[in-house]
PDB file of C-alpha atoms in Angstrom:
ATOM      1  CA  UNK C   1     148.434   5.944  42.347  1.00  0.00           C
ATOM      2  CA  UNK C   2     151.094   8.180  40.888  1.00  0.00           C
ATOM      3  CA  UNK C   3     148.472  10.877  40.286  1.00  0.00           C
ATOM      4  CA  UNK C   4     147.269  10.701  43.852  1.00  0.00           C
ATOM      5  CA  UNK C   5     150.739  11.024  45.352  1.00  0.00           C
ATOM      6  CA  UNK C   6     151.577  13.854  42.994  1.00  0.00           C
ATOM      7  CA  UNK C   7     148.368  15.672  43.920  1.00  0.00           C
ATOM      8  CA  UNK C   8     148.989  15.354  47.672  1.00  0.00           C
ATOM      9  CA  UNK C   9     152.632  16.409  47.422  1.00  0.00           C
ATOM     10  CA  UNK C  10     151.885  19.381  45.176  1.00  0.00           C
ATOM     11  CA  UNK C  11     149.231  20.661  47.536  1.00  0.00           C
ATOM     12  CA  UNK C  12     151.580  20.600  50.522  1.00  0.00           C
ATOM     13  CA  UNK C  13     154.762  22.119  49.120  1.00  0.00           C
ATOM     14  CA  UNK C  14     155.805  25.656  48.229  1.00  0.00           C
ATOM     15  CA  UNK C  15     157.305  24.609  44.886  1.00  0.00           C
ATOM     16  CA  UNK C  16     154.778  22.340  43.162  1.00  0.00           C
ATOM     17  CA  UNK C  17     156.763  22.509  39.916  1.00  0.00           C
ATOM     18  CA  UNK C  18     159.532  20.574  41.560  1.00  0.00           C
ATOM     19  CA  UNK C  19     157.398  17.632  42.603  1.00  0.00           C
ATOM     20  CA  UNK C  20     158.209  14.440  40.733  1.00  0.00           C
ATOM     21  CA  UNK C  21     156.842  10.951  41.198  1.00  0.00           C
ATOM     22  CA  UNK C  22     158.135   7.790  39.583  1.00  0.00           C
ATOM     23  CA  UNK C  23     156.146   4.585  39.692  1.00  0.00           C
ATOM     24  CA  UNK C  24     157.615   1.139  39.240  1.00  0.00           C
ATOM     25  CA  UNK C  25     155.794  -2.099  39.842  1.00  0.00           C
ATOM     26  CA  UNK C  26     156.212  -5.823  39.722  1.00  0.00           C
ATOM     27  CA  UNK C  27     154.108  -8.826  40.724  1.00  0.00           C
ATOM     28  CA  UNK C  28     154.421  -8.260  44.430  1.00  0.00           C
ATOM     29  CA  UNK C  29     154.792  -4.539  44.911  1.00  0.00           C
ATOM     30  CA  UNK C  30     154.139  -1.036  43.652  1.00  0.00           C
ATOM     31  CA  UNK C  31     156.886   1.412  44.382  1.00  0.00           C
ATOM     32  CA  UNK C  32     156.395   5.159  44.242  1.00  0.00           C
ATOM     33  CA  UNK C  33     159.393   7.423  44.483  1.00  0.00           C
ATOM     34  CA  UNK C  34     158.620  11.013  45.411  1.00  0.00           C
ATOM     35  CA  UNK C  35     161.069  13.844  45.094  1.00  0.00           C
ATOM     36  CA  UNK C  36     160.497  17.471  46.061  1.00  0.00           C
ATOM     37  CA  UNK C  37     162.586  20.636  46.283  1.00  0.00           C
ATOM     38  CA  UNK C  38     165.108  20.388  49.082  1.00  0.00           C
ATOM     39  CA  UNK C  39     163.434  23.240  50.971  1.00  0.00           C
ATOM     40  CA  UNK C  40     160.125  21.362  50.804  1.00  0.00           C
ATOM     41  CA  UNK C  41     161.363  18.104  52.311  1.00  0.00           C
ATOM     42  CA  UNK C  42     159.969  19.087  55.707  1.00  0.00           C
ATOM     43  CA  UNK C  43     156.578  19.750  54.154  1.00  0.00           C
ATOM     44  CA  UNK C  44     156.172  16.158  53.009  1.00  0.00           C
ATOM     45  CA  UNK C  45     157.906  14.488  55.935  1.00  0.00           C
ATOM     46  CA  UNK C  46     156.790  16.494  58.954  1.00  0.00           C
ATOM     47  CA  UNK C  47     157.785  16.224  62.587  1.00  0.00           C
ATOM     48  CA  UNK C  48     158.761  12.641  63.334  1.00  0.00           C
ATOM     49  CA  UNK C  49     157.591  11.685  59.861  1.00  0.00           C
ATOM     50  CA  UNK C  50     153.984  12.432  60.719  1.00  0.00           C
ATOM     51  CA  UNK C  51     153.116  13.846  57.294  1.00  0.00           C
ATOM     52  CA  UNK C  52     154.989  11.089  55.455  1.00  0.00           C
ATOM     53  CA  UNK C  53     153.047   8.549  57.489  1.00  0.00           C
ATOM     54  CA  UNK C  54     149.694  10.134  56.612  1.00  0.00           C
ATOM     55  CA  UNK C  55     150.660  10.258  52.929  1.00  0.00           C
ATOM     56  CA  UNK C  56     151.607   6.564  52.992  1.00  0.00           C
ATOM     57  CA  UNK C  57     148.361   5.632  54.743  1.00  0.00           C
ATOM     58  CA  UNK C  58     146.239   7.472  52.175  1.00  0.00           C
ATOM     59  CA  UNK C  59     148.174   6.051  49.205  1.00  0.00           C
ATOM     60  CA  UNK C  60     147.876   2.534  50.637  1.00  0.00           C
ATOM     61  CA  UNK C  61     144.191   3.115  51.264  1.00  0.00           C
ATOM     62  CA  UNK C  62     143.822   3.918  47.586  1.00  0.00           C
ATOM     63  CA  UNK C  63     145.406   0.599  46.618  1.00  0.00           C
ATOM     64  CA  UNK C  64     142.180  -0.978  47.878  1.00  0.00           C
ATOM     65  CA  UNK C  65     141.629  -4.393  46.351  1.00  0.00           C
ATOM     66  CA  UNK C  66     145.102  -4.528  44.835  1.00  0.00           C
ATOM     67  CA  UNK C  67     146.828  -6.743  47.359  1.00  0.00           C
ATOM     68  CA  UNK C  68     150.321  -5.796  46.284  1.00  0.00           C
ATOM     69  CA  UNK C  69     152.576  -4.046  48.740  1.00  0.00           C
ATOM     70  CA  UNK C  70     152.712  -0.300  48.261  1.00  0.00           C
ATOM     71  CA  UNK C  71     155.974   1.452  49.002  1.00  0.00           C
ATOM     72  CA  UNK C  72     156.318   5.224  49.089  1.00  0.00           C
ATOM     73  CA  UNK C  73     159.888   6.466  49.101  1.00  0.00           C
ATOM     74  CA  UNK C  74     160.798  10.095  49.589  1.00  0.00           C
ATOM     75  CA  UNK C  75     164.172  10.980  48.115  1.00  0.00           C
ATOM     76  CA  UNK C  76     166.499  13.923  47.737  1.00  0.00           C
ATOM     77  CA  UNK C  77     166.811  15.169  44.192  1.00  0.00           C
ATOM     78  CA  UNK C  78     170.549  15.710  44.579  1.00  0.00           C
TER      79      UNK C  78
ATOM     80  CA  UNK A   1     143.960  34.249  45.078  1.00  0.00           C
ATOM     81  CA  UNK A   2     141.523  35.889  42.708  1.00  0.00           C
ATOM     82  CA  UNK A   3     142.165  39.565  42.218  1.00  0.00           C
ATOM     83  CA  UNK A   4     141.041  42.062  39.594  1.00  0.00           C
ATOM     84  CA  UNK A   5     141.203  45.770  38.957  1.00  0.00           C
ATOM     85  CA  UNK A   6     138.212  47.443  37.384  1.00  0.00           C
ATOM     86  CA  UNK A   7     137.565  50.992  36.326  1.00  0.00           C
ATOM     87  CA  UNK A   8     134.180  52.638  35.882  1.00  0.00           C
ATOM     88  CA  UNK A   9     132.606  56.055  36.114  1.00  0.00           C
ATOM     89  CA  UNK A  10     132.025  55.794  39.875  1.00  0.00           C
ATOM     90  CA  UNK A  11     133.517  53.762  42.702  1.00  0.00           C
ATOM     91  CA  UNK A  12     130.215  51.981  43.294  1.00  0.00           C
ATOM     92  CA  UNK A  13     129.863  50.966  39.703  1.00  0.00           C
ATOM     93  CA  UNK A  14     133.427  49.699  39.594  1.00  0.00           C
ATOM     94  CA  UNK A  15     132.899  47.599  42.734  1.00  0.00           C
ATOM     95  CA  UNK A  16     129.653  46.209  41.408  1.00  0.00           C
ATOM     96  CA  UNK A  17     131.159  45.141  38.135  1.00  0.00           C
ATOM     97  CA  UNK A  18     134.240  43.654  39.839  1.00  0.00           C
ATOM     98  CA  UNK A  19     132.081  41.538  42.170  1.00  0.00           C
ATOM     99  CA  UNK A  20     130.067  40.374  39.204  1.00  0.00           C
ATOM    100  CA  UNK A  21     133.190  39.388  37.317  1.00  0.00           C
ATOM    101  CA  UNK A  22     134.538  37.404  40.277  1.00  0.00           C
ATOM    102  CA  UNK A  23     131.120  35.928  40.934  1.00  0.00           C
ATOM    103  CA  UNK A  24     131.212  36.712  44.664  1.00  0.00           C
ATOM    104  CA  UNK A  25     129.292  38.727  47.265  1.00  0.00           C
ATOM    105  CA  UNK A  26     130.595  41.908  48.849  1.00  0.00           C
ATOM    106  CA  UNK A  27     131.153  40.100  52.179  1.00  0.00           C
ATOM    107  CA  UNK A  28     133.548  37.671  50.521  1.00  0.00           C
ATOM    108  CA  UNK A  29     135.699  40.389  48.991  1.00  0.00           C
ATOM    109  CA  UNK A  30     138.470  42.732  50.031  1.00  0.00           C
ATOM    110  CA  UNK A  31     137.915  46.056  48.292  1.00  0.00           C
ATOM    111  CA  UNK A  32     140.573  48.704  47.756  1.00  0.00           C
ATOM    112  CA  UNK A  33     139.821  51.983  46.078  1.00  0.00           C
ATOM    113  CA  UNK A  34     142.847  52.873  43.976  1.00  0.00           C
ATOM    114  CA  UNK A  35     141.403  55.995  42.449  1.00  0.00           C
ATOM    115  CA  UNK A  36     138.175  57.711  43.396  1.00  0.00           C
ATOM    116  CA  UNK A  37     137.945  59.294  39.957  1.00  0.00           C
ATOM    117  CA  UNK A  38     136.473  62.682  39.317  1.00  0.00           C
ATOM    118  CA  UNK A  39     133.541  63.982  37.410  1.00  0.00           C
ATOM    119  CA  UNK A  40     135.373  66.641  35.550  1.00  0.00           C
ATOM    120  CA  UNK A  41     133.571  69.691  34.367  1.00  0.00           C
ATOM    121  CA  UNK A  42     130.737  69.646  31.856  1.00  0.00           C
ATOM    122  CA  UNK A  43     131.750  66.143  30.878  1.00  0.00           C
ATOM    123  CA  UNK A  44     135.325  67.210  30.256  1.00  0.00           C
ATOM    124  CA  UNK A  45     138.434  66.052  32.095  1.00  0.00           C
ATOM    125  CA  UNK A  46     136.522  63.397  34.002  1.00  0.00           C
ATOM    126  CA  UNK A  47     138.530  60.493  35.353  1.00  0.00           C
ATOM    127  CA  UNK A  48     137.310  56.977  35.921  1.00  0.00           C
ATOM    128  CA  UNK A  49     137.340  55.437  39.387  1.00  0.00           C
ATOM    129  CA  UNK A  50     139.575  52.391  39.799  1.00  0.00           C
ATOM    130  CA  UNK A  51     139.093  49.671  42.403  1.00  0.00           C
ATOM    131  CA  UNK A  52     140.959  46.506  43.180  1.00  0.00           C
ATOM    132  CA  UNK A  53     138.787  43.662  44.398  1.00  0.00           C
ATOM    133  CA  UNK A  54     140.259  40.502  45.862  1.00  0.00           C
ATOM    134  CA  UNK A  55     138.206  37.388  46.567  1.00  0.00           C
ATOM    135  CA  UNK A  56     138.679  36.207  50.130  1.00  0.00           C
ATOM    136  CA  UNK A  57     139.614  32.595  50.309  1.00  0.00           C
ATOM    137  CA  UNK A  58     136.770  30.625  51.699  1.00  0.00           C
ATOM    138  CA  UNK A  59     138.235  27.871  53.891  1.00  0.00           C
ATOM    139  CA  UNK A  60     135.105  25.729  53.692  1.00  0.00           C
ATOM    140  CA  UNK A  61     135.204  25.702  49.900  1.00  0.00           C
ATOM    141  CA  UNK A  62     138.972  25.212  49.899  1.00  0.00           C
ATOM    142  CA  UNK A  63     138.656  22.230  52.226  1.00  0.00           C
ATOM    143  CA  UNK A  64     135.753  20.718  50.347  1.00  0.00           C
ATOM    144  CA  UNK A  65     137.424  21.076  46.972  1.00  0.00           C
ATOM    145  CA  UNK A  66     140.650  19.512  48.230  1.00  0.00           C
ATOM    146  CA  UNK A  67     138.875  16.575  49.865  1.00  0.00           C
ATOM    147  CA  UNK A  68     136.729  15.927  46.773  1.00  0.00           C
ATOM    148  CA  UNK A  69     139.786  15.841  44.552  1.00  0.00           C
ATOM    149  CA  UNK A  70     141.694  13.656  46.987  1.00  0.00           C
ATOM    150  CA  UNK A  71     138.887  11.088  47.086  1.00  0.00           C
ATOM    151  CA  UNK A  72     138.552  11.164  43.321  1.00  0.00           C
ATOM    152  CA  UNK A  73     142.271  10.501  42.940  1.00  0.00           C
ATOM    153  CA  UNK A  74     141.937   7.597  45.356  1.00  0.00           C
ATOM    154  CA  UNK A  75     139.560   6.192  42.703  1.00  0.00           C
ATOM    155  CA  UNK A  76     136.696   6.198  45.168  1.00  0.00           C
ATOM    156  CA  UNK A  77     133.211   7.438  44.534  1.00  0.00           C
ATOM    157  CA  UNK A  78     131.911   9.788  47.229  1.00  0.00           C
ATOM    158  CA  UNK A  79     130.041  13.020  47.784  1.00  0.00           C
ATOM    159  CA  UNK A  80     131.292  15.659  50.187  1.00  0.00           C
ATOM    160  CA  UNK A  81     129.003  17.942  52.181  1.00  0.00           C
ATOM    161  CA  UNK A  82     130.136  20.634  54.599  1.00  0.00           C
ATOM    162  CA  UNK A  83     128.927  22.389  57.716  1.00  0.00           C
ATOM    163  CA  UNK A  84     130.598  25.065  59.790  1.00  0.00           C
ATOM    164  CA  UNK A  85     130.395  25.767  63.511  1.00  0.00           C
ATOM    165  CA  UNK A  86     132.484  28.622  64.859  1.00  0.00           C
ATOM    166  CA  UNK A  87     136.018  27.833  63.776  1.00  0.00           C
ATOM    167  CA  UNK A  88     135.399  24.177  63.097  1.00  0.00           C
ATOM    168  CA  UNK A  89     134.618  22.982  59.613  1.00  0.00           C
ATOM    169  CA  UNK A  90     133.018  19.595  59.310  1.00  0.00           C
ATOM    170  CA  UNK A  91     133.167  17.643  56.059  1.00  0.00           C
ATOM    171  CA  UNK A  92     130.870  14.662  55.702  1.00  0.00           C
ATOM    172  CA  UNK A  93     131.593  12.025  53.088  1.00  0.00           C
ATOM    173  CA  UNK A  94     128.881   9.772  51.765  1.00  0.00           C
ATOM    174  CA  UNK A  95     128.525   7.294  48.936  1.00  0.00           C
ATOM    175  CA  UNK A  96     129.795   3.925  47.762  1.00  0.00           C
ATOM    176  CA  UNK A  97     133.446   4.646  48.425  1.00  0.00           C
ATOM    177  CA  UNK A  98     133.041   5.469  52.106  1.00  0.00           C
ATOM    178  CA  UNK A  99     134.529   2.184  53.311  1.00  0.00           C
ATOM    179  CA  UNK A 100     137.703   2.906  51.377  1.00  0.00           C
ATOM    180  CA  UNK A 101     138.066   6.352  52.893  1.00  0.00           C
ATOM    181  CA  UNK A 102     137.618   5.007  56.432  1.00  0.00           C
ATOM    182  CA  UNK A 103     140.151   2.185  56.098  1.00  0.00           C
ATOM    183  CA  UNK A 104     141.085  -0.175  58.886  1.00  0.00           C
ATOM    184  CA  UNK A 105     139.735   1.247  62.145  1.00  0.00           C
ATOM    185  CA  UNK A 106     139.498   4.702  60.672  1.00  0.00           C
ATOM    186  CA  UNK A 107     143.218   4.836  59.927  1.00  0.00           C
ATOM    187  CA  UNK A 108     142.778   6.236  56.413  1.00  0.00           C
ATOM    188  CA  UNK A 109     140.076   8.634  57.591  1.00  0.00           C
ATOM    189  CA  UNK A 110     142.448  10.077  60.203  1.00  0.00           C
ATOM    190  CA  UNK A 111     145.242  10.442  57.633  1.00  0.00           C
ATOM    191  CA  UNK A 112     142.881  12.139  55.167  1.00  0.00           C
ATOM    192  CA  UNK A 113     141.681  14.498  57.904  1.00  0.00           C
ATOM    193  CA  UNK A 114     145.260  15.355  58.786  1.00  0.00           C
ATOM    194  CA  UNK A 115     146.157  16.156  55.165  1.00  0.00           C
ATOM    195  CA  UNK A 116     143.049  18.331  54.705  1.00  0.00           C
ATOM    196  CA  UNK A 117     144.008  20.297  57.829  1.00  0.00           C
ATOM    197  CA  UNK A 118     147.561  20.757  56.558  1.00  0.00           C
ATOM    198  CA  UNK A 119     146.350  21.968  53.191  1.00  0.00           C
ATOM    199  CA  UNK A 120     143.746  24.429  54.412  1.00  0.00           C
ATOM    200  CA  UNK A 121     145.998  25.842  57.119  1.00  0.00           C
ATOM    201  CA  UNK A 122     149.101  26.033  54.971  1.00  0.00           C
ATOM    202  CA  UNK A 123     150.940  29.213  55.838  1.00  0.00           C
ATOM    203  CA  UNK A 124     148.365  30.272  58.444  1.00  0.00           C
ATOM    204  CA  UNK A 125     148.829  30.803  62.112  1.00  0.00           C
ATOM    205  CA  UNK A 126     146.879  31.728  65.216  1.00  0.00           C
ATOM    206  CA  UNK A 127     143.469  33.255  64.575  1.00  0.00           C
ATOM    207  CA  UNK A 128     143.244  32.101  60.990  1.00  0.00           C
ATOM    208  CA  UNK A 129     143.702  28.475  61.910  1.00  0.00           C
ATOM    209  CA  UNK A 130     140.667  26.343  61.079  1.00  0.00           C
ATOM    210  CA  UNK A 131     140.059  22.945  62.535  1.00  0.00           C
ATOM    211  CA  UNK A 132     138.592  20.524  60.049  1.00  0.00           C
ATOM    212  CA  UNK A 133     136.850  17.314  60.938  1.00  0.00           C
ATOM    213  CA  UNK A 134     136.398  14.722  58.224  1.00  0.00           C
ATOM    214  CA  UNK A 135     133.678  12.231  58.989  1.00  0.00           C
ATOM    215  CA  UNK A 136     131.639   9.747  57.037  1.00  0.00           C
ATOM    216  CA  UNK A 137     127.977   9.284  57.763  1.00  0.00           C
ATOM    217  CA  UNK A 138     128.664   9.308  61.481  1.00  0.00           C
ATOM    218  CA  UNK A 139     131.567   6.889  61.496  1.00  0.00           C
ATOM    219  CA  UNK A 140     133.160   8.861  64.321  1.00  0.00           C
ATOM    220  CA  UNK A 141     129.981   9.002  66.392  1.00  0.00           C
ATOM    221  CA  UNK A 142     129.478   5.262  66.059  1.00  0.00           C
ATOM    222  CA  UNK A 143     133.127   4.559  66.810  1.00  0.00           C
ATOM    223  CA  UNK A 144     132.819   6.709  69.933  1.00  0.00           C
ATOM    224  CA  UNK A 145     129.821   4.678  71.100  1.00  0.00           C
ATOM    225  CA  UNK A 146     131.742   1.465  70.500  1.00  0.00           C
ATOM    226  CA  UNK A 147     134.724   2.770  72.472  1.00  0.00           C
ATOM    227  CA  UNK A 148     132.553   3.857  75.399  1.00  0.00           C
ATOM    228  CA  UNK A 149     130.923   0.416  75.471  1.00  0.00           C
ATOM    229  CA  UNK A 150     134.372  -1.161  75.380  1.00  0.00           C
ATOM    230  CA  UNK A 151     135.560   1.119  78.187  1.00  0.00           C
ATOM    231  CA  UNK A 152     132.666   0.123  80.419  1.00  0.00           C
ATOM    232  CA  UNK A 153     133.022  -3.566  79.772  1.00  0.00           C
ATOM    233  CA  UNK A 154     136.779  -3.396  80.487  1.00  0.00           C
ATOM    234  CA  UNK A 155     136.058  -1.517  83.714  1.00  0.00           C
ATOM    235  CA  UNK A 156     133.617  -4.226  84.813  1.00  0.00           C
ATOM    236  CA  UNK A 157     136.174  -6.934  84.071  1.00  0.00           C
ATOM    237  CA  UNK A 158     138.916  -5.078  85.942  1.00  0.00           C
ATOM    238  CA  UNK A 159     136.668  -4.873  88.999  1.00  0.00           C
ATOM    239  CA  UNK A 160     135.428  -8.436  88.707  1.00  0.00           C
ATOM    240  CA  UNK A 161     138.837 -10.083  88.300  1.00  0.00           C
ATOM    241  CA  UNK A 162     140.766  -7.574  90.424  1.00  0.00           C
ATOM    242  CA  UNK A 163     143.427  -7.096  87.802  1.00  0.00           C
ATOM    243  CA  UNK A 164     144.674  -4.644  85.147  1.00  0.00           C
ATOM    244  CA  UNK A 165     142.995  -4.805  81.760  1.00  0.00           C
ATOM    245  CA  UNK A 166     145.197  -3.739  78.850  1.00  0.00           C
ATOM    246  CA  UNK A 167     143.481  -2.459  75.721  1.00  0.00           C
ATOM    247  CA  UNK A 168     144.664  -2.489  72.111  1.00  0.00           C
ATOM    248  CA  UNK A 169     146.848   0.374  70.882  1.00  0.00           C
ATOM    249  CA  UNK A 170     144.765   3.407  69.917  1.00  0.00           C
ATOM    250  CA  UNK A 171     145.201   6.894  68.551  1.00  0.00           C
ATOM    251  CA  UNK A 172     145.385   9.809  71.038  1.00  0.00           C
ATOM    252  CA  UNK A 173     141.867  10.810  70.011  1.00  0.00           C
ATOM    253  CA  UNK A 174     140.461   7.366  70.756  1.00  0.00           C
ATOM    254  CA  UNK A 175     142.363   7.077  74.030  1.00  0.00           C
ATOM    255  CA  UNK A 176     140.907  10.360  75.150  1.00  0.00           C
ATOM    256  CA  UNK A 177     137.387   9.013  74.595  1.00  0.00           C
ATOM    257  CA  UNK A 178     138.152   6.045  76.857  1.00  0.00           C
ATOM    258  CA  UNK A 179     139.834   8.143  79.567  1.00  0.00           C
ATOM    259  CA  UNK A 180     136.894  10.551  79.539  1.00  0.00           C
ATOM    260  CA  UNK A 181     134.353   7.728  79.666  1.00  0.00           C
ATOM    261  CA  UNK A 182     135.944   6.298  82.814  1.00  0.00           C
ATOM    262  CA  UNK A 183     137.222   9.400  84.585  1.00  0.00           C
ATOM    263  CA  UNK A 184     134.318   9.454  87.052  1.00  0.00           C
ATOM    264  CA  UNK A 185     134.185   5.694  87.506  1.00  0.00           C
ATOM    265  CA  UNK A 186     134.320   4.915  91.219  1.00  0.00           C
ATOM    266  CA  UNK A 187     136.120   1.586  91.039  1.00  0.00           C
ATOM    267  CA  UNK A 188     138.744   1.951  88.309  1.00  0.00           C
ATOM    268  CA  UNK A 189     141.517   4.265  87.143  1.00  0.00           C
ATOM    269  CA  UNK A 190     142.949   4.559  83.638  1.00  0.00           C
ATOM    270  CA  UNK A 191     146.396   5.358  82.335  1.00  0.00           C
ATOM    271  CA  UNK A 192     148.229   5.149  79.031  1.00  0.00           C
ATOM    272  CA  UNK A 193     151.458   3.202  78.661  1.00  0.00           C
ATOM    273  CA  UNK A 194     153.973   2.759  75.833  1.00  0.00           C
ATOM    274  CA  UNK A 195     154.968   4.982  72.971  1.00  0.00           C
ATOM    275  CA  UNK A 196     152.858   5.934  69.938  1.00  0.00           C
ATOM    276  CA  UNK A 197     151.814   4.222  67.743  1.00  0.00           C
ATOM    277  CA  UNK A 198     151.738   1.398  70.297  1.00  0.00           C
ATOM    278  CA  UNK A 199     150.497   3.489  73.192  1.00  0.00           C
ATOM    279  CA  UNK A 200     147.628   1.724  74.911  1.00  0.00           C
ATOM    280  CA  UNK A 201     145.306   2.171  77.837  1.00  0.00           C
ATOM    281  CA  UNK A 202     145.441   0.135  81.017  1.00  0.00           C
ATOM    282  CA  UNK A 203     142.292   0.016  83.147  1.00  0.00           C
ATOM    283  CA  UNK A 204     143.114  -0.827  86.783  1.00  0.00           C
ATOM    284  CA  UNK A 205     140.847  -1.538  89.735  1.00  0.00           C
ATOM    285  CA  UNK A 206     141.152   1.063  92.520  1.00  0.00           C
ATOM    286  CA  UNK A 207     142.910  -0.189  95.633  1.00  0.00           C
ATOM    287  CA  UNK A 208     140.945  -0.789  98.807  1.00  0.00           C
TER     288      UNK A 208
END
């Protein structure tokens, strides 16, 4: 899961070295926190969140049989 | 991008050896002659020719490679084949993992297609832009047939009951299939209402 998100993010941004993903999970959910360089935020969010939505859909699709909720958060490094 | 500089006795030889090293054909390379070299005199003072050869990025390979890796990282097992028509690249997925790539009503498939397009067209504009379609063993063709059947049955109902038939929310691509299927229908009209992602088609009987 983490690998997948990292792969997608790195292939979309200009600064792949600044892509970081943290994964935390419990019984009911898997949470992925993605951070990218500030100048790359647009590259992973897109107009009206279109890219972010596609990323979430693909990551959720990968969860497959795992019925837990998958949350993808995109955060500022700051 | 793959780029090398090679020197050899003649320009031709240098190009040949550069192409060999990159493992590409001449058509897939950008060749710059940096120095034509010179023969010198009686084998003295000769200078080697230097060329710079750059491998052109092949969008089909780029797209295919990206999609294969993406599917692998989704822990699904699929093969990817590609075809190209004009500016449109078509990637066909097959194998056990196909269901996972399609997702509910093709939702995941659309998202994957969108990401592949973003990746391949990153930093490109205008003429260089390639449209990429990601499909799985004709999922899209079958879905189109289903939508056309649905469109016709909704049109019949609208006429029969003299009232508007509202369809489920659909993507712009799917709505277009329905609109197109019914645009020449003599007894109904179609329109879309609402805002994405809840935008849906209403099929109405024509007045009179």
